Tab-separated table of C-alpha atoms in Angstrom:
chain	number	residue	atom	x	y	z
A	1	MET	CA	14.359	67.241	-185.910
A	2	THR	CA	12.668	64.254	-187.602
A	3	ARG	CA	10.723	65.049	-190.793
A	4	PHE	CA	7.103	63.898	-190.788
A	5	SER	CA	6.164	61.480	-193.555
A	6	TRP	CA	2.788	59.931	-194.351
A	7	PRO	CA	2.559	56.111	-194.361
A	8	LYS	CA	3.594	54.649	-197.719
A	9	ALA	CA	0.094	53.447	-198.680
A	10	ILE	CA	-1.374	56.912	-198.130
A	11	ASN	CA	1.459	58.521	-200.086
A	12	ASN	CA	0.833	56.154	-203.000
A	13	LEU	CA	-2.869	57.012	-203.020
A	14	ILE	CA	-2.113	60.732	-202.893
A	15	PHE	CA	0.402	60.313	-205.718
A	16	LYS	CA	-2.164	58.643	-207.972
A	17	CYS	CA	-4.403	61.683	-207.539
A	18	ARG	CA	-1.564	64.135	-208.181
A	19	LYS	CA	-3.032	65.603	-211.361
A	20	PHE	CA	-5.607	67.346	-209.176
A	21	ARG	CA	-2.829	68.844	-207.031
A	22	TYR	CA	-0.683	70.387	-209.762
A	23	GLN	CA	-1.272	74.106	-210.283
A	24	ALA	CA	0.328	76.830	-212.393
A	25	ARG	CA	0.101	80.392	-211.117
A	26	ASP	CA	1.081	83.609	-212.817
A	27	GLU	CA	2.703	85.435	-209.935
A	28	HIS	CA	5.836	87.309	-208.922
A	29	SER	CA	8.989	85.284	-208.252
A	30	GLU	CA	12.248	86.334	-206.632
A	31	HIS	CA	14.004	84.087	-209.173
A	32	ALA	CA	13.968	84.726	-212.913
A	33	LEU	CA	14.346	80.983	-213.438
A	34	THR	CA	13.684	78.017	-211.171
A	35	LEU	CA	14.500	74.530	-212.416
A	36	THR	CA	12.429	71.907	-210.622
A	37	TYR	CA	13.804	68.393	-211.089
A	38	LEU	CA	11.284	65.579	-210.836
A	39	CYS	CA	12.929	62.767	-208.875
A	40	PRO	CA	11.971	59.195	-207.911
A	41	ASN	CA	12.365	58.100	-204.307
A	42	ALA	CA	15.565	56.136	-203.699
A	43	LYS	CA	17.110	55.944	-200.246
A	44	LYS	CA	20.651	55.978	-201.614
A	45	ALA	CA	21.234	58.055	-204.714
A	46	SER	CA	22.743	56.120	-207.596
A	47	GLY	CA	22.428	56.200	-211.355
A	48	GLY	CA	19.879	58.714	-212.616
A	49	VAL	CA	18.838	59.873	-209.148
A	50	LYS	CA	22.437	60.694	-208.319
A	51	VAL	CA	22.711	62.755	-211.512
A	52	ILE	CA	19.561	64.710	-210.625
A	53	TYR	CA	20.845	65.557	-207.148
A	54	ARG	CA	24.265	66.421	-208.542
A	55	HIS	CA	22.864	68.756	-211.217
A	56	VAL	CA	20.760	70.619	-208.678
A	57	SER	CA	23.788	71.000	-206.419
A	58	LEU	CA	26.032	72.202	-209.264
A	59	ILE	CA	23.528	74.755	-210.565
A	60	ASN	CA	23.018	76.216	-207.095
A	61	ASN	CA	26.743	76.248	-206.358
A	62	MET	CA	27.381	78.226	-209.552
A	63	GLN	CA	25.366	81.029	-207.921
A	64	ILE	CA	23.954	82.340	-211.194
A	65	ALA	CA	22.038	85.542	-210.499
A	66	GLY	CA	18.290	84.947	-210.378
A	67	VAL	CA	18.589	81.182	-210.898
A	68	LYS	CA	17.590	78.419	-208.498
A	69	ALA	CA	17.422	74.627	-208.833
A	70	GLN	CA	15.381	72.319	-206.630
A	71	ILE	CA	14.373	68.666	-206.311
A	72	PHE	CA	10.760	67.523	-206.335
A	73	HIS	CA	9.701	64.145	-204.910
A	74	PRO	CA	5.986	64.023	-205.856
A	75	LYS	CA	5.420	60.638	-204.188
A	76	ASP	CA	6.455	62.184	-200.875
A	77	VAL	CA	7.542	65.832	-200.833
A	78	ASN	CA	9.351	65.235	-197.538
A	79	PHE	CA	11.489	62.423	-198.937
A	80	ARG	CA	15.281	62.910	-199.103
A	81	CYS	CA	17.965	60.708	-200.666
A	82	GLU	CA	21.220	60.073	-198.855
A	83	THR	CA	23.813	61.986	-200.892
A	84	PRO	CA	27.068	63.869	-200.313
A	85	PHE	CA	25.901	66.892	-202.314
A	86	SER	CA	25.593	70.402	-200.886
A	87	ASN	CA	23.325	73.387	-201.511
A	88	LEU	CA	20.201	71.374	-202.265
A	89	ASN	CA	16.704	72.853	-202.346
A	90	PHE	CA	13.454	70.875	-202.267
A	91	LYS	CA	10.021	71.736	-203.595
A	92	LYS	CA	7.363	71.032	-200.986
A	93	ASN	CA	4.162	71.626	-202.941
A	94	PHE	CA	2.610	71.139	-206.386
A	95	VAL	CA	2.262	74.838	-207.221
A	96	PHE	CA	4.388	76.001	-210.168
A	97	ASN	CA	5.194	79.507	-211.321
A	98	LYS	CA	3.742	79.792	-214.812
A	99	LYS	CA	6.480	82.017	-216.258
A	100	HIS	CA	9.592	81.518	-214.172
A	101	GLU	CA	9.602	77.819	-213.264
A	102	VAL	CA	10.602	74.938	-215.551
A	103	PHE	CA	9.685	71.360	-214.691
A	104	VAL	CA	12.581	68.988	-215.528
A	105	ILE	CA	10.935	65.610	-216.192
A	106	HIS	CA	13.021	62.447	-216.552
A	107	GLU	CA	12.320	60.163	-219.509
A	108	MET	CA	10.749	57.292	-217.546
A	109	TRP	CA	7.864	59.486	-216.366
A	110	ALA	CA	7.815	61.844	-219.338
A	111	ALA	CA	4.565	60.734	-220.980
A	112	ARG	CA	2.366	60.925	-217.887
A	113	GLU	CA	3.921	63.952	-216.170
A	114	ALA	CA	4.260	65.972	-219.386
A	115	LYS	CA	0.532	65.557	-220.070
A	116	ILE	CA	-0.275	66.925	-216.628
A	117	ALA	CA	2.153	69.805	-217.186
A	118	ARG	CA	0.581	70.641	-220.570
A	119	ASP	CA	-2.941	70.500	-219.178
A	120	LYS	CA	-1.973	72.795	-216.285
A	121	GLY	CA	0.119	75.247	-218.333
A	122	ILE	CA	3.440	74.330	-216.677
A	123	ARG	CA	6.662	74.857	-218.629
A	124	TYR	CA	8.687	71.669	-218.953
A	125	ILE	CA	11.728	70.030	-220.502
A	126	ILE	CA	12.579	66.332	-220.686
A	127	GLN	CA	15.828	65.043	-219.214
A	128	VAL	CA	16.822	61.801	-220.959
A	129	GLN	CA	19.398	59.696	-219.137
A	130	GLY	CA	18.455	56.461	-220.903
A	131	GLY	CA	17.633	56.307	-224.595
A	132	TYR	CA	16.042	52.880	-224.157
A	133	ASP	CA	13.706	53.928	-221.343
A	134	VAL	CA	11.777	56.454	-223.426
A	135	PHE	CA	8.762	54.148	-223.844
A	136	ARG	CA	8.731	52.752	-220.329
A	137	LYS	CA	5.112	52.287	-219.194
A	138	ALA	CA	3.867	54.478	-222.055
A	139	ASP	CA	2.583	54.116	-225.609
A	140	VAL	CA	4.123	55.664	-228.708
A	141	ASP	CA	1.511	58.412	-229.121
A	142	SER	CA	1.704	59.700	-225.546
A	143	VAL	CA	5.507	59.700	-225.680
A	144	TYR	CA	5.494	61.617	-228.963
A	145	ALA	CA	3.170	64.272	-227.537
A	146	ALA	CA	5.413	64.677	-224.494
A	147	TYR	CA	8.513	65.326	-226.605
A	148	GLN	CA	6.638	67.435	-229.142
A	149	HIS	CA	5.620	70.025	-226.558
A	150	ALA	CA	8.809	70.038	-224.474
A	151	GLU	CA	10.784	73.289	-224.599
A	152	LEU	CA	14.046	71.328	-224.680
A	153	ILE	CA	15.164	67.708	-224.570
A	154	THR	CA	18.458	67.071	-222.784
A	155	CYS	CA	20.671	64.001	-223.094
A	156	VAL	CA	23.939	62.883	-221.503
A	157	SER	CA	25.606	60.632	-224.089
A	158	ASP	CA	26.257	60.253	-227.803
A	159	ASP	CA	24.114	57.119	-227.882
A	160	ILE	CA	21.120	58.837	-226.279
A	161	TYR	CA	21.458	61.699	-228.757
A	162	ALA	CA	21.465	59.224	-231.659
A	163	CYS	CA	18.401	57.430	-230.235
A	164	LEU	CA	16.487	60.695	-229.887
A	165	VAL	CA	17.352	61.856	-233.407
A	166	PHE	CA	16.268	58.462	-234.766
A	167	LEU	CA	12.962	58.613	-232.875
A	168	PHE	CA	12.241	62.327	-233.265
A	169	PRO	CA	14.225	63.782	-236.211
A	170	GLU	CA	11.796	66.695	-236.375
A	171	PHE	CA	12.829	67.735	-232.838
A	172	GLU	CA	16.590	67.575	-233.378
A	173	GLN	CA	17.014	71.345	-233.041
A	174	LYS	CA	15.783	71.291	-229.460
A	175	ILE	CA	17.925	68.356	-228.290
A	176	TYR	CA	20.580	69.728	-225.941
A	177	ARG	CA	23.700	67.727	-225.074
A	178	LEU	CA	24.815	67.718	-221.451
A	179	HIS	CA	27.947	66.033	-220.104
A	180	LEU	CA	28.515	63.982	-216.975
A	181	SER	CA	31.710	64.033	-214.957
A	182	VAL	CA	33.530	61.588	-212.717
A	183	GLU	CA	35.381	62.648	-209.571
A	184	GLU	CA	38.972	62.089	-210.709
A	185	ASP	CA	40.315	62.965	-207.252
A	186	LEU	CA	38.204	60.133	-205.805
A	187	PHE	CA	38.587	57.445	-208.471
A	188	LYS	CA	42.301	56.835	-208.889
A	189	PRO	CA	44.657	53.824	-208.705
A	190	ALA	CA	46.124	52.732	-205.385
A	191	GLU	CA	49.897	52.754	-205.148
A	192	HIS	CA	49.884	48.972	-204.785
A	193	LYS	CA	47.151	47.077	-206.606
A	194	GLU	CA	45.991	43.594	-205.665
A	195	ASN	CA	44.873	40.575	-207.693
A	196	ILE	CA	41.211	41.438	-207.287
A	197	ILE	CA	38.358	41.242	-209.810
A	198	THR	CA	35.405	43.520	-209.027
A	199	TYR	CA	31.847	43.595	-210.356
A	200	MET	CA	28.395	44.893	-209.384
A	201	PRO	CA	25.899	42.078	-208.636
A	202	ARG	CA	22.881	44.364	-209.212
A	203	LYS	CA	23.716	44.521	-212.925
A	204	LEU	CA	22.374	41.508	-214.897
A	205	GLU	CA	22.680	39.132	-211.958
A	206	LYS	CA	21.983	36.042	-214.069
A	207	HIS	CA	24.882	36.908	-216.389
A	208	SER	CA	27.345	37.697	-213.607
A	209	THR	CA	26.487	34.478	-211.764
A	210	LEU	CA	27.058	32.448	-214.925
A	211	VAL	CA	30.407	34.116	-215.625
A	212	LEU	CA	31.635	33.529	-212.075
A	213	ASN	CA	30.584	29.877	-212.231
A	214	PHE	CA	32.305	29.452	-215.606
A	215	ILE	CA	35.653	30.673	-214.263
A	216	ALA	CA	35.378	29.263	-210.716
A	217	ARG	CA	37.549	26.175	-211.254
A	218	LYS	CA	39.977	27.931	-213.601
A	219	LEU	CA	40.713	31.069	-211.567
A	220	PRO	CA	44.298	31.097	-210.206
A	221	SER	CA	44.413	30.787	-206.422
A	222	SER	CA	46.304	34.092	-206.230
A	223	TRP	CA	43.233	35.946	-207.533
A	224	LYS	CA	39.965	36.701	-205.760
A	225	ILE	CA	36.597	38.105	-206.781
A	226	PHE	CA	35.004	40.937	-204.816
A	227	PRO	CA	31.390	42.118	-205.320
A	228	ILE	CA	30.696	45.845	-205.025
A	229	GLN	CA	27.425	46.218	-203.149
A	230	ASN	CA	25.976	48.086	-200.160
A	231	MET	CA	28.838	50.602	-200.253
A	232	ASN	CA	28.904	54.371	-200.246
A	233	GLN	CA	30.829	56.214	-202.936
A	234	GLN	CA	34.016	56.309	-200.885
A	235	GLY	CA	33.868	52.560	-200.351
A	236	VAL	CA	33.352	51.927	-204.060
A	237	ALA	CA	36.304	54.156	-204.936
A	238	GLU	CA	38.599	52.449	-202.423
A	239	THR	CA	37.663	48.990	-203.699
A	240	LEU	CA	38.176	49.934	-207.350
A	241	SER	CA	41.512	51.548	-206.535
A	242	LYS	CA	42.842	48.194	-205.281
A	243	SER	CA	41.432	45.897	-207.973
A	244	LYS	CA	43.002	45.165	-211.344
A	245	ILE	CA	39.991	43.976	-213.347
A	246	PHE	CA	36.396	45.245	-213.409
A	247	LEU	CA	33.588	43.236	-215.012
A	248	SER	CA	30.967	45.340	-216.785
A	249	PHE	CA	27.431	43.974	-217.014
A	250	SER	CA	25.868	47.174	-218.355
A	251	GLU	CA	22.631	46.641	-220.277
A	252	LEU	CA	21.145	49.313	-222.548
A	253	GLU	CA	22.259	52.166	-220.313
A	254	GLY	CA	22.267	55.868	-221.066
A	255	LEU	CA	25.827	56.269	-219.876
A	256	GLY	CA	27.069	53.706	-217.381
A	257	LEU	CA	29.501	55.497	-215.071
A	258	PRO	CA	30.880	52.502	-213.085
A	259	PRO	CA	33.087	51.295	-215.994
A	260	ILE	CA	34.529	54.822	-216.319
A	261	GLU	CA	35.135	54.995	-212.577
A	262	ALA	CA	36.825	51.594	-212.691
A	263	ALA	CA	39.025	52.671	-215.595
A	264	LEU	CA	40.050	55.878	-213.813
A	265	ALA	CA	40.981	53.702	-210.835
A	266	GLY	CA	43.397	51.805	-213.083
A	267	ASN	CA	41.342	48.703	-213.870
A	268	LEU	CA	41.102	46.658	-217.016
A	269	VAL	CA	37.406	46.718	-217.942
A	270	ILE	CA	35.941	43.570	-219.489
A	271	GLY	CA	32.349	43.070	-220.577
A	272	TYR	CA	29.318	44.807	-222.014
A	273	THR	CA	29.291	48.394	-223.283
A	274	GLY	CA	25.588	48.894	-222.588
A	275	GLN	CA	25.658	50.639	-226.012
A	276	ALA	CA	26.363	54.135	-224.630
A	277	GLY	CA	29.678	52.928	-223.246
A	278	LYS	CA	31.045	52.752	-226.781
A	279	GLU	CA	31.914	56.442	-226.526
A	280	TYR	CA	34.567	55.709	-223.896
A	281	TRP	CA	35.457	52.098	-224.787
A	282	VAL	CA	39.080	52.683	-225.792
A	283	ASP	CA	41.355	49.877	-226.950
A	284	GLY	CA	43.874	48.455	-224.543
A	285	GLN	CA	42.041	49.137	-221.295
A	286	PHE	CA	38.512	48.178	-222.340
A	287	HIS	CA	37.659	44.770	-223.783
A	288	GLU	CA	34.163	44.368	-225.220
A	289	VAL	CA	32.163	41.167	-224.978
A	290	ASN	CA	28.879	40.740	-226.833
A	291	CYS	CA	25.983	40.752	-224.391
A	292	GLY	CA	25.135	37.185	-223.409
A	293	ASP	CA	28.330	35.580	-224.686
A	294	ILE	CA	29.206	34.028	-221.333
A	295	ARG	CA	31.940	31.759	-222.672
A	296	ALA	CA	33.760	34.596	-224.464
A	297	PHE	CA	33.405	36.726	-221.317
A	298	SER	CA	35.008	33.985	-219.221
A	299	GLU	CA	37.781	33.325	-221.736
A	300	THR	CA	38.656	37.035	-221.879
A	301	ILE	CA	38.931	37.264	-218.086
A	302	LEU	CA	41.277	34.282	-217.901
A	303	SER	CA	43.328	35.553	-220.840
A	304	LYS	CA	43.856	38.976	-219.244
A	305	ILE	CA	44.743	37.413	-215.892
A	306	LYS	CA	47.434	35.407	-217.651
A	307	GLU	CA	48.805	38.552	-219.342
A	308	ILE	CA	48.947	40.399	-216.026
A	309	ASP	CA	50.552	37.479	-214.187
A	310	ASN	CA	53.194	37.123	-216.906
A	311	GLY	CA	54.000	40.847	-216.894
A	312	TYR	CA	52.778	41.438	-220.443
A	313	PHE	CA	50.248	44.105	-219.563
A	314	ASP	CA	51.059	47.703	-220.533
A	315	PHE	CA	50.216	49.906	-217.537
A	316	ILE	CA	51.722	52.956	-219.304
A	317	GLU	CA	48.912	52.722	-221.845
A	318	ILE	CA	46.392	52.695	-218.999
A	319	LYS	CA	47.856	55.928	-217.610
A	320	GLN	CA	47.399	57.560	-221.020
A	321	ASN	CA	43.795	56.336	-221.183
A	322	ILE	CA	43.107	57.723	-217.710
A	323	THR	CA	44.207	61.185	-218.834
A	324	THR	CA	41.929	60.941	-221.890
A	325	LEU	CA	38.945	59.925	-219.747
A	326	GLN	CA	39.627	62.678	-217.206
A	327	ASN	CA	39.474	65.266	-219.981
A	328	LYS	CA	36.381	63.761	-221.608
A	329	TYR	CA	34.399	63.556	-218.364
A	330	SER	CA	35.702	66.631	-216.570
A	331	PRO	CA	33.708	68.764	-214.097
A	332	ALA	CA	34.420	71.790	-216.318
A	333	LYS	CA	32.513	70.217	-219.231
A	334	GLU	CA	29.605	69.315	-216.981
A	335	LEU	CA	29.400	72.857	-215.605
A	336	ASP	CA	29.616	74.415	-219.075
A	337	GLY	CA	26.708	72.264	-220.216
A	338	LEU	CA	24.514	73.201	-217.255
A	339	ARG	CA	25.372	76.867	-217.652
A	340	GLY	CA	24.379	76.662	-221.311
A	341	LEU	CA	21.103	74.964	-220.380
A	342	VAL	CA	20.277	77.784	-217.973
A	343	ASP	CA	21.038	80.363	-220.676
A	344	GLN	CA	18.742	78.579	-223.144
A	345	LEU	CA	15.857	78.437	-220.684
A	346	ARG	CA	16.227	82.064	-219.635
A	347	LYS	CA	15.692	83.035	-223.275
A	348	GLY	CA	12.364	81.240	-223.141
């Protein structure tokens, strides 16, 4: 059965008037706690949207008594992202339970949605997946008010935590650290790797184009470059499993997962840390380049190709790094963090 959806222009108009639609009611609920995750509309879930869908799925799959998680697309309540996740619930109206429902607002919409939540008496927390997106389309005062009144502030990396403590030291006690995981059974090296260099064109396209042009005439004919785009997760994993080098063009990211996925798939990772990536940027497998240093980026690629071609590269060290990354970004850690978040909110 096809879901009905209003035309985009009408949905946008309705969205702009959303503050008149939000309501908080003090009424009975069959759930002691419902977490409602605010989510942007994206046809294919990636980045922050993927994390939102994943967290909702994980919380529901834990089957914690009296606890429910759901996704809320306020621009179109009938919208659904294409994801592989199971056990998803969706909120289809703007009515919130005053006592038993917590609005999980992502950092990019925090200032505007938190004000509506405060005015309506809706409980809320802020989910920060990017420490450098806190002030997106918002001024300092409105952002401060949003974080001041939040019950909790969650973050998913050491760098985000440090950013939040720098910005809001007075709120440090309510900053809660969550952990992300990577599917180690999906991202793993192929038995026979090929001389392939992979990268994601959607990340800093100007930089990636420059790097590829810089190395074009110097790249050995036995090597080829393969862009990762318009692929599902399985396709990305299969491509990374075959390649030997991944180029990272991360820019001020909360926690860029593609470099971790590439490393788990047995790639050398060359490029930008995006700042948050410093927590997993281990020597030997990861090679940092200062953002914008195109020549150094190109020289590093060619140098590592030469090492690989001459048999100087230590693949045993990579195997050790993979084990370290698997432990650091394990599903068990992610589940423990979400379970702890639920416990904290139930106390409220």
